[in-house]
Amino acid sequence: MAWRDERGELVVPGDEGQPDVRVPLEIAASYRARTKGLLGRTSLNGALLLSPANSIHTFRMRMPIDVAYLDRRLGVIAVRTMPPGRLGLPRVRARHVVESEAGAMAEWGLRSGVRVTVVTSPPDPDTGQATPTTPRA
């Protein structure tokens, strides 16, 4: 599925016996939204998904951030914490990048090898559950 600039949820699967972690998500799919990213912000409630993207920078940012590089099936390739003023190296297999405040991804259990889900549709009125969406392969 091709995303558009919208809001949703990032679902990080819980460890054995633990519930999934649901994180508020902003999706930046347009060139303009991806270019702006987190520039000028001093905080972020949840996460920002840049798609398509395989690298980022933290020039003109006001805070350190966690960065997760995702493959085309939303598997986490790598997670890094980047201070302001840095240029991240492109990840060849990465198709999407998730950004959050520094330290947040560790709290969510987001680490290399985990496969996340992005939920963008409104909840089903009968079940209250939103339908997960994934990008085109």
mmCIF file of C-alpha atoms in Angstrom:
data_model
loop_
_atom_site.group_PDB
_atom_site.id
_atom_site.type_symbol
_atom_site.label_atom_id
_atom_site.label_comp_id
_atom_site.label_asym_id
_atom_site.label_seq_id
_atom_site.Cartn_x
_atom_site.Cartn_y
_atom_site.Cartn_z
ATOM 1 C CA MET A 1 0.000 0.000 0.000
ATOM 2 C CA ALA A 2 1.243 3.456 -0.800
ATOM 3 C CA TRP A 3 0.797 5.718 2.182
ATOM 4 C CA ARG A 4 -0.186 9.373 2.182
ATOM 5 C CA ASP A 5 0.517 12.073 4.785
ATOM 6 C CA GLU A 6 -1.701 10.955 7.652
ATOM 7 C CA ARG A 7 -1.806 9.749 11.224
ATOM 8 C CA GLY A 8 -1.954 6.211 12.467
ATOM 9 C CA GLU A 9 -0.363 3.827 14.917
ATOM 10 C CA LEU A 10 2.915 1.953 14.953
ATOM 11 C CA VAL A 11 2.405 -1.460 16.521
ATOM 12 C CA VAL A 12 5.510 -3.037 18.059
ATOM 13 C CA PRO A 13 4.978 -6.698 18.983
ATOM 14 C CA GLY A 14 5.423 -7.395 22.677
ATOM 15 C CA ASP A 15 7.969 -9.850 23.997
ATOM 16 C CA GLU A 16 6.705 -13.282 25.062
ATOM 17 C CA GLY A 17 3.639 -12.857 27.223
ATOM 18 C CA GLN A 18 3.690 -9.072 26.898
ATOM 19 C CA PRO A 19 1.073 -7.026 25.031
ATOM 20 C CA ASP A 20 1.872 -5.198 21.822
ATOM 21 C CA VAL A 21 2.992 -1.585 22.184
ATOM 22 C CA ARG A 22 0.837 0.868 20.211
ATOM 23 C CA VAL A 23 2.528 4.184 19.436
ATOM 24 C CA PRO A 24 0.907 7.297 17.893
ATOM 25 C CA LEU A 25 2.360 7.715 14.407
ATOM 26 C CA GLU A 26 2.627 10.528 11.888
ATOM 27 C CA ILE A 27 3.238 9.356 8.321
ATOM 28 C CA ALA A 28 5.270 11.605 6.024
ATOM 29 C CA ALA A 29 4.884 10.230 2.511
ATOM 30 C CA SER A 30 4.988 13.374 0.380
ATOM 31 C CA TYR A 31 8.279 14.976 -0.585
ATOM 32 C CA ARG A 32 7.390 18.098 1.373
ATOM 33 C CA ALA A 33 6.464 16.225 4.570
ATOM 34 C CA ARG A 34 9.579 14.018 4.383
ATOM 35 C CA THR A 35 11.807 17.048 3.831
ATOM 36 C CA LYS A 36 10.375 18.839 6.861
ATOM 37 C CA GLY A 37 10.418 15.768 9.103
ATOM 38 C CA LEU A 38 11.144 16.787 12.690
ATOM 39 C CA LEU A 39 12.890 20.052 11.819
ATOM 40 C CA GLY A 40 12.113 22.790 14.320
ATOM 41 C CA ARG A 41 10.343 20.527 16.798
ATOM 42 C CA THR A 42 11.390 20.287 20.415
ATOM 43 C CA SER A 43 9.405 17.131 21.168
ATOM 44 C CA LEU A 44 7.397 14.382 19.512
ATOM 45 C CA ASN A 45 4.463 12.430 20.883
ATOM 46 C CA GLY A 46 5.037 8.995 19.381
ATOM 47 C CA ALA A 47 6.887 8.475 16.118
ATOM 48 C CA LEU A 48 7.288 9.791 12.580
ATOM 49 C CA LEU A 49 7.418 7.396 9.610
ATOM 50 C CA LEU A 50 9.257 8.655 6.520
ATOM 51 C CA SER A 51 8.338 6.675 3.427
ATOM 52 C CA PRO A 52 10.062 6.125 1.123
ATOM 53 C CA ALA A 53 13.412 6.810 2.791
ATOM 54 C CA ASN A 54 16.669 4.975 3.445
ATOM 55 C CA SER A 55 18.684 7.663 5.247
ATOM 56 C CA ILE A 56 18.170 10.797 7.321
ATOM 57 C CA HIS A 57 20.036 13.736 8.782
ATOM 58 C CA THR A 58 19.682 15.674 12.013
ATOM 59 C CA PHE A 59 20.903 19.060 10.771
ATOM 60 C CA ARG A 60 18.912 21.939 12.329
ATOM 61 C CA MET A 61 17.249 19.572 14.787
ATOM 62 C CA ARG A 62 16.870 20.608 18.392
ATOM 63 C CA MET A 63 16.955 17.190 20.037
ATOM 64 C CA PRO A 64 18.653 13.811 19.707
ATOM 65 C CA ILE A 65 16.462 11.179 18.057
ATOM 66 C CA ASP A 66 16.154 7.425 17.734
ATOM 67 C CA VAL A 67 16.121 6.199 14.137
ATOM 68 C CA ALA A 68 14.867 2.796 12.967
ATOM 69 C CA TYR A 69 15.536 1.687 9.405
ATOM 70 C CA LEU A 70 12.818 -0.627 8.045
ATOM 71 C CA ASP A 71 12.872 -2.952 5.045
ATOM 72 C CA ARG A 72 10.010 -3.227 2.570
ATOM 73 C CA ARG A 73 8.128 -5.648 4.838
ATOM 74 C CA LEU A 74 8.534 -3.366 7.880
ATOM 75 C CA GLY A 75 11.247 -5.473 9.455
ATOM 76 C CA VAL A 76 13.708 -3.440 11.533
ATOM 77 C CA ILE A 77 17.173 -3.485 9.949
ATOM 78 C CA ALA A 78 18.902 -1.236 12.491
ATOM 79 C CA VAL A 79 18.153 1.200 15.312
ATOM 80 C CA ARG A 80 20.449 4.141 16.077
ATOM 81 C CA THR A 81 20.390 7.196 18.330
ATOM 82 C CA MET A 82 21.585 10.328 16.547
ATOM 83 C CA PRO A 83 22.489 13.677 18.125
ATOM 84 C CA PRO A 84 21.672 16.921 16.279
ATOM 85 C CA GLY A 85 23.929 17.897 13.375
ATOM 86 C CA ARG A 86 24.661 14.419 11.991
ATOM 87 C CA LEU A 87 24.242 12.700 8.647
ATOM 88 C CA GLY A 88 23.074 9.090 8.743
ATOM 89 C CA LEU A 89 24.538 6.725 6.187
ATOM 90 C CA PRO A 90 22.048 5.263 3.702
ATOM 91 C CA ARG A 91 20.946 1.695 4.393
ATOM 92 C CA VAL A 92 20.773 -0.242 1.148
ATOM 93 C CA ARG A 93 17.826 -2.489 2.106
ATOM 94 C CA ALA A 94 15.897 0.255 3.934
ATOM 95 C CA ARG A 95 12.645 1.488 2.391
ATOM 96 C CA HIS A 96 11.237 3.383 5.385
ATOM 97 C CA VAL A 97 12.627 5.252 8.397
ATOM 98 C CA VAL A 98 10.949 5.745 11.782
ATOM 99 C CA GLU A 99 12.062 8.642 13.993
ATOM 100 C CA SER A 100 11.245 9.250 17.665
ATOM 101 C CA GLU A 101 12.636 11.024 20.704
ATOM 102 C CA ALA A 102 15.905 9.506 21.915
ATOM 103 C CA GLY A 103 15.313 6.534 24.218
ATOM 104 C CA ALA A 104 11.716 5.907 23.152
ATOM 105 C CA MET A 105 12.410 2.931 20.885
ATOM 106 C CA ALA A 106 14.162 1.009 23.650
ATOM 107 C CA GLU A 107 11.105 1.566 25.862
ATOM 108 C CA TRP A 108 8.844 0.219 23.112
ATOM 109 C CA GLY A 109 11.025 -2.854 22.540
ATOM 110 C CA LEU A 110 11.835 -1.762 18.985
ATOM 111 C CA ARG A 111 15.111 -3.408 17.994
ATOM 112 C CA SER A 112 16.783 -5.033 15.029
ATOM 113 C CA GLY A 113 14.895 -8.097 13.775
ATOM 114 C CA VAL A 114 11.453 -6.993 14.995
ATOM 115 C CA ARG A 115 8.680 -6.645 12.427
ATOM 116 C CA VAL A 116 6.284 -3.749 13.071
ATOM 117 C CA THR A 117 2.801 -3.029 11.782
ATOM 118 C CA VAL A 118 1.386 0.320 10.688
ATOM 119 C CA VAL A 119 -2.317 0.916 11.295
ATOM 120 C CA THR A 120 -3.906 3.773 9.347
ATOM 121 C CA SER A 121 -7.554 2.934 8.813
ATOM 122 C CA PRO A 122 -10.301 3.968 11.213
ATOM 123 C CA PRO A 123 -11.367 1.320 13.750
ATOM 124 C CA ASP A 124 -14.053 -1.151 12.751
ATOM 125 C CA PRO A 125 -17.272 -0.118 14.549
ATOM 126 C CA ASP A 126 -18.057 -3.742 15.510
ATOM 127 C CA THR A 127 -14.669 -4.805 16.865
ATOM 128 C CA GLY A 128 -13.029 -1.476 17.695
ATOM 129 C CA GLN A 129 -9.859 -2.712 15.969
ATOM 130 C CA ALA A 130 -8.178 -0.884 13.109
ATOM 131 C CA THR A 131 -7.038 -2.761 10.025
ATOM 132 C CA PRO A 132 -3.254 -3.084 9.678
ATOM 133 C CA THR A 133 -1.775 -1.861 6.440
ATOM 134 C CA THR A 134 1.544 -2.701 4.849
ATOM 135 C CA PRO A 135 3.356 -1.119 1.918
ATOM 136 C CA ARG A 136 3.672 -2.692 -1.493
ATOM 137 C CA ALA A 137 6.460 -5.246 -1.695
#
